[in-house]
Tab-separated table of C-alpha atoms and ligand atoms in Angstrom:
chain	number	residue	atom	x	y	z
A	196	MET	CA	-2.924	16.458	15.302
A	197	VAL	CA	-5.867	13.841	15.462
A	198	THR	CA	-9.218	14.691	15.258
A	199	ALA	CA	-12.199	13.238	17.039
A	200	ALA	CA	-13.634	12.568	13.770
A	201	ALA	CA	-10.836	10.663	11.987
A	202	PRO	CA	-11.355	7.033	11.706
A	203	MET	CA	-9.786	4.765	13.765
A	204	HIS	CA	-8.410	1.834	11.436
A	205	LEU	CA	-8.379	2.385	7.659
A	206	VAL	CA	-7.504	0.173	4.649
A	207	MET	CA	-6.400	1.756	1.644
A	208	PHE	CA	-6.961	0.530	-1.976
A	209	GLY	CA	-5.515	1.584	-5.138
A	210	ARG	CA	-3.740	0.260	-8.185
A	211	PRO	CA	0.014	-0.129	-8.470
A	212	GLY	CA	1.027	3.675	-9.276
A	213	SER	CA	-2.176	5.066	-7.836
A	214	GLY	CA	-0.400	6.980	-5.371
A	215	LYS	CA	-1.801	5.449	-2.371
A	216	SER	CA	1.431	4.854	-0.727
A	217	SER	CA	2.562	8.477	-0.628
A	218	LEU	CA	-1.152	9.242	0.462
A	219	ALA	CA	-0.842	6.736	3.171
A	220	GLU	CA	2.342	8.458	4.259
A	221	HIS	CA	0.895	11.983	4.637
A	222	LEU	CA	-2.087	10.611	6.406
A	223	GLY	CA	-0.022	8.658	8.934
A	224	ALA	CA	2.345	11.872	9.567
A	225	GLU	CA	-0.661	14.320	9.995
A	226	PHE	CA	-3.070	11.865	11.818
A	227	GLY	CA	-0.693	9.592	13.824
A	228	TYR	CA	-1.580	6.205	12.138
A	229	GLN	CA	0.793	3.259	12.106
A	230	LEU	CA	1.251	2.219	8.250
A	231	ILE	CA	0.881	-1.476	7.581
A	232	ARG	CA	2.574	-1.741	4.223
A	233	THR	CA	2.938	-5.397	3.272
A	234	GLY	CA	4.868	-4.284	0.007
A	235	GLU	CA	7.476	-2.334	2.159
A	236	MET	CA	7.782	-5.199	4.550
A	237	LEU	CA	8.255	-7.677	1.951
A	238	ARG	CA	11.104	-5.686	0.328
A	239	GLU	CA	12.777	-5.133	3.620
A	240	ALA	CA	12.869	-8.856	4.271
A	241	VAL	CA	14.442	-9.345	1.057
A	242	ARG	CA	17.169	-6.631	1.690
A	243	ARG	CA	17.551	-8.475	5.057
A	244	GLY	CA	17.957	-11.745	2.991
A	245	ASP	CA	16.234	-13.578	5.834
A	246	PHE	CA	14.344	-16.885	5.452
A	247	LEU	CA	11.043	-14.820	4.228
A	248	GLY	CA	12.859	-12.586	2.045
A	249	ALA	CA	14.167	-15.687	0.212
A	250	ARG	CA	10.811	-17.232	-0.231
A	251	VAL	CA	9.157	-14.082	-1.610
A	252	GLU	CA	11.964	-12.532	-3.817
A	253	ASN	CA	11.075	-14.249	-6.976
A	254	HIS	CA	7.102	-13.154	-6.522
A	255	LEU	CA	8.083	-9.319	-6.075
A	256	ALA	CA	10.314	-9.419	-8.980
A	257	ARG	CA	7.951	-11.227	-11.477
A	258	GLY	CA	4.998	-8.740	-9.988
A	259	ASP	CA	3.224	-11.599	-8.726
A	260	LEU	CA	1.201	-11.579	-5.364
A	261	VAL	CA	2.980	-13.395	-2.296
A	262	PRO	CA	0.924	-16.473	-1.231
A	263	ASP	CA	-1.633	-15.579	1.554
A	264	GLU	CA	0.097	-17.840	3.940
A	265	LEU	CA	3.624	-16.097	3.745
A	266	ILE	CA	1.386	-12.415	4.227
A	267	PHE	CA	-0.161	-14.210	7.269
A	268	GLU	CA	3.576	-15.350	8.675
A	269	LEU	CA	4.755	-11.566	7.742
A	270	LEU	CA	1.612	-9.808	9.714
A	271	GLU	CA	1.881	-12.354	12.698
A	272	ILE	CA	5.563	-10.890	13.217
A	273	ASN	CA	4.669	-7.461	12.281
A	274	LEU	CA	1.227	-6.779	13.832
A	275	LYS	CA	2.106	-8.544	17.187
A	276	SER	CA	1.853	-5.151	19.421
A	277	PRO	CA	0.829	-2.473	17.221
A	278	GLN	CA	2.646	0.547	18.496
A	279	LYS	CA	-0.143	3.048	17.905
A	280	ALA	CA	-3.648	3.284	18.552
A	281	ARG	CA	-4.768	3.908	14.939
A	282	LEU	CA	-3.805	1.668	11.899
A	283	LEU	CA	-3.510	2.329	8.330
A	284	PHE	CA	-3.257	-0.765	6.017
A	285	ASP	CA	-1.477	-0.258	2.722
A	286	GLY	CA	-1.361	-3.081	0.394
A	287	PHE	CA	-3.592	-5.630	2.504
A	288	PRO	CA	-6.037	-7.379	1.950
A	289	ARG	CA	-5.272	-7.956	-1.545
A	290	THR	CA	-6.945	-11.247	-2.271
A	291	LEU	CA	-10.323	-12.628	-1.051
A	292	GLY	CA	-8.416	-15.119	0.963
A	293	GLN	CA	-6.590	-12.178	2.616
A	294	VAL	CA	-9.886	-10.715	3.561
A	295	GLU	CA	-10.319	-13.874	5.954
A	296	LEU	CA	-6.847	-13.146	7.174
A	297	LEU	CA	-7.859	-9.583	8.108
A	298	ASP	CA	-10.976	-10.904	9.974
A	299	ARG	CA	-8.718	-13.152	11.876
A	300	PHE	CA	-6.210	-10.403	12.613
A	301	GLU	CA	-9.256	-8.110	13.640
A	302	LYS	CA	-10.575	-10.609	16.215
A	303	LYS	CA	-7.172	-11.783	17.553
A	304	LEU	CA	-6.017	-8.005	18.308
A	305	GLY	CA	-9.452	-6.675	18.966
A	306	PHE	CA	-9.753	-3.666	16.367
A	307	ALA	CA	-12.287	-3.192	13.562
A	308	ILE	CA	-11.629	-1.216	10.365
A	309	ASP	CA	-13.975	1.560	10.177
A	310	CYS	CA	-13.248	2.960	6.541
A	311	PHE	CA	-12.118	1.418	3.603
A	312	VAL	CA	-10.785	4.168	1.073
A	313	ASP	CA	-10.030	3.351	-2.708
A	314	VAL	CA	-7.984	5.607	-4.693
A	315	VAL	CA	-9.086	5.113	-8.233
A	316	VAL	CA	-6.893	6.186	-11.339
A	317	THR	CA	-7.304	4.817	-14.780
A	318	ARG	CA	-4.840	1.873	-15.909
A	319	GLU	CA	-3.205	4.289	-18.138
A	320	ASP	CA	-2.359	6.979	-15.651
A	321	SER	CA	-0.908	4.150	-13.384
A	322	VAL	CA	1.333	2.887	-15.774
A	323	ALA	CA	2.650	6.117	-16.741
A	324	ARG	CA	3.378	7.036	-13.049
A	325	MET	CA	4.999	3.798	-12.462
A	326	THR	CA	7.602	3.820	-15.087
A	327	GLY	CA	8.797	7.355	-13.684
A	328	ARG	CA	9.243	5.829	-10.086
A	329	ARG	CA	12.550	5.973	-8.282
A	330	VAL	CA	13.308	4.482	-4.910
A	331	CYS	CA	16.361	4.740	-2.590
A	332	PRO	CA	17.982	1.258	-1.934
A	333	THR	CA	19.157	1.985	1.470
A	334	CYS	CA	16.207	3.976	3.157
A	335	GLY	CA	13.239	2.876	0.789
A	336	ALA	CA	12.147	6.550	0.153
A	337	THR	CA	10.295	6.898	-3.295
A	338	TYR	CA	10.674	9.656	-5.936
A	339	HIS	CA	9.196	10.111	-9.159
A	340	LEU	CA	10.917	11.848	-12.193
A	341	LEU	CA	8.131	14.254	-12.881
A	342	ALA	CA	5.967	14.400	-9.763
A	343	LYS	CA	8.197	14.300	-6.970
A	344	PRO	CA	11.861	14.710	-8.366
A	345	PRO	CA	15.089	14.329	-6.059
A	346	ARG	CA	16.828	17.707	-5.512
A	347	LEU	CA	19.837	16.255	-7.069
A	348	PRO	CA	19.504	13.995	-10.290
A	349	GLU	CA	19.084	10.163	-9.270
A	350	THR	CA	20.381	10.789	-5.550
A	351	CYS	CA	18.369	10.457	-2.403
A	352	ASP	CA	17.518	13.460	-0.624
A	353	ILE	CA	18.108	11.772	2.764
A	354	ASP	CA	21.078	9.517	2.419
A	355	GLY	CA	22.546	10.516	-0.879
A	356	SER	CA	22.357	6.978	-2.278
A	357	HIS	CA	22.170	6.479	-5.801
A	358	LEU	CA	18.454	6.134	-6.903
A	359	GLU	CA	17.091	2.675	-8.617
A	360	LYS	CA	14.271	1.593	-10.441
A	361	ARG	CA	12.328	-0.788	-8.513
A	362	LYS	CA	12.616	-4.443	-10.302
A	363	ASP	CA	9.153	-4.585	-10.549
A	364	ASP	CA	8.560	-1.190	-12.321
A	365	THR	CA	9.766	-2.450	-15.725
A	366	MET	CA	7.140	-2.202	-18.645
A	367	GLU	CA	6.527	-5.781	-18.774
A	368	VAL	CA	5.950	-6.393	-15.090
A	369	VAL	CA	4.131	-3.192	-14.904
A	370	SER	CA	1.352	-4.435	-17.002
A	371	PHE	CA	1.259	-7.623	-15.425
A	372	ARG	CA	0.925	-6.079	-11.976
A	373	GLN	CA	-2.215	-4.208	-13.344
A	374	LYS	CA	-3.754	-7.665	-14.567
A	375	ILE	CA	-3.228	-9.113	-11.109
A	376	TYR	CA	-4.823	-5.860	-9.704
A	377	GLU	CA	-7.857	-6.321	-11.756
A	378	GLU	CA	-8.141	-10.004	-11.193
A	379	GLN	CA	-7.269	-10.463	-7.701
A	380	THR	CA	-7.826	-6.987	-5.493
A	381	GLN	CA	-10.869	-5.547	-7.428
A	382	PRO	CA	-13.018	-8.183	-6.078
A	383	VAL	CA	-12.239	-7.514	-2.694
A	384	ILE	CA	-13.016	-3.742	-3.196
A	385	ASN	CA	-16.190	-5.311	-4.548
A	386	HIS	CA	-16.773	-7.376	-1.604
A	387	TYR	CA	-16.498	-4.786	0.767
A	388	LEU	CA	-18.799	-2.684	-1.382
A	389	ALA	CA	-21.351	-5.419	-0.748
A	390	VAL	CA	-20.964	-6.006	2.548
A	391	SER	CA	-20.093	-2.563	4.247
A	392	PRO	CA	-20.866	-0.083	1.800
A	393	GLU	CA	-21.547	2.520	4.526
A	394	ILE	CA	-17.849	2.813	5.419
A	395	CYS	CA	-16.477	2.614	1.730
A	396	ARG	CA	-15.274	5.906	0.255
A	397	SER	CA	-13.536	6.438	-2.965
A	398	VAL	CA	-11.263	9.295	-4.003
A	399	ASP	CA	-10.375	10.431	-7.615
A	400	GLY	CA	-6.507	9.967	-7.527
A	401	GLY	CA	-6.297	11.479	-11.044
A	402	GLN	CA	-5.918	14.768	-9.571
A	403	SER	CA	-2.658	16.771	-8.391
A	404	VAL	CA	-1.243	15.271	-5.178
A	405	ASP	CA	-2.612	18.183	-3.036
A	406	ALA	CA	-5.884	17.721	-4.551
A	407	VAL	CA	-6.144	14.090	-3.940
A	408	TYR	CA	-4.964	14.442	-0.252
A	409	ALA	CA	-7.745	17.179	0.229
A	410	GLU	CA	-10.544	15.058	-1.266
A	411	THR	CA	-9.401	12.154	1.007
A	412	CYS	CA	-9.114	14.197	4.299
A	413	ARG	CA	-12.908	15.316	3.164
A	414	VAL	CA	-14.164	11.787	2.614
A	415	LEU	CA	-12.610	10.615	5.615
A	416	GLY	CA	-14.454	13.747	7.366
A	417	VAL	CA	-11.069	15.018	9.191
A	418	ARG	CA	-10.531	18.479	9.655
A	419	ARG	CA	-7.107	19.804	8.971
B	1	LIG	P1	2.209	-1.707	-5.388
B	1	LIG	O1	1.113	-1.005	-4.591
B	1	LIG	O2	2.788	-0.694	-6.269
B	1	LIG	O3	1.878	-2.963	-6.183
B	1	LIG	P2	3.376	-2.768	-3.217
B	1	LIG	O4	4.678	-2.025	-2.502
B	1	LIG	O5	2.104	-2.376	-2.162
B	1	LIG	O6	3.156	-1.905	-4.325
B	1	LIG	O7	3.727	-4.112	-3.414
B	1	LIG	C1	4.744	-4.774	-3.875
B	1	LIG	C2	4.523	-6.194	-4.369
B	1	LIG	O8	4.465	-6.730	-3.032
B	1	LIG	C3	3.510	-6.617	-5.289
B	1	LIG	O9	3.546	-6.591	-6.412
B	1	LIG	C4	3.219	-8.116	-4.417
B	1	LIG	O10	4.567	-8.970	-4.920
B	1	LIG	C5	3.908	-7.915	-2.968
B	1	LIG	N1	2.754	-7.635	-2.204
B	1	LIG	C6	2.562	-6.600	-1.201
B	1	LIG	N2	1.464	-6.750	-0.630
B	1	LIG	C7	0.893	-7.993	-0.678
B	1	LIG	C8	-0.162	-8.736	-0.387
B	1	LIG	N3	-1.266	-8.235	0.793
B	1	LIG	N4	-0.405	-9.816	-0.747
B	1	LIG	C9	0.420	-10.537	-1.736
B	1	LIG	N5	1.537	-9.939	-2.282
B	1	LIG	C10	1.694	-8.724	-1.807
């Protein structure tokens, strides 16, 4: 069900491990957003082994950001003709350079972001969550050993594949990704807080999954 009050186009921010991607999936399913998830698009390109995948693979494994010009290429391909009226960006923009890219896509495709949501968790909480994360190498479904375990140990509920740890979820890479987030993405949030405070919202991501979802719906002003 889509309510009249739901924002049309959203950007979600949050540290790696903040739970923003699960939240985005839930919002997408309930309110009909098309999810634009750059991380998933990049991992998909690596799985396919195409030209873009080959150029981004090392960045992903190191936990480093992919250069802005490759993110532009990725979105040029994937944003050509959005299938749904409402867009939810998960993982973009992540650098001040990408703020400009978003401006360009808004003008070119004729849409305007009307809400920025920051899912706030401490560095310690997000690190703990990331190390328990497991993914399905076949369909990309994500699980968590404590918060969202699969029905059978280490096995995907959807297709039965053996679950894996993401290459960038090792302790060393996880700490690096937190640092990158603080240095490169926090300034993006500060930018929008300075230029468009009226459409910036923040949610306490340290609560239970249900409580975070309820608070997100409340700050978005949507009825369920
Ligand atoms: P997380 O939010 O846990 O970091 P994502 O799936 O959003 O997970 O991103 C995984 C990786 O994909 C990042 O560490 C980075 O290497 C790359 N990536 C995703 N989105 C972007 C982006 N907008 N700009 C640069 N790199 C990106």
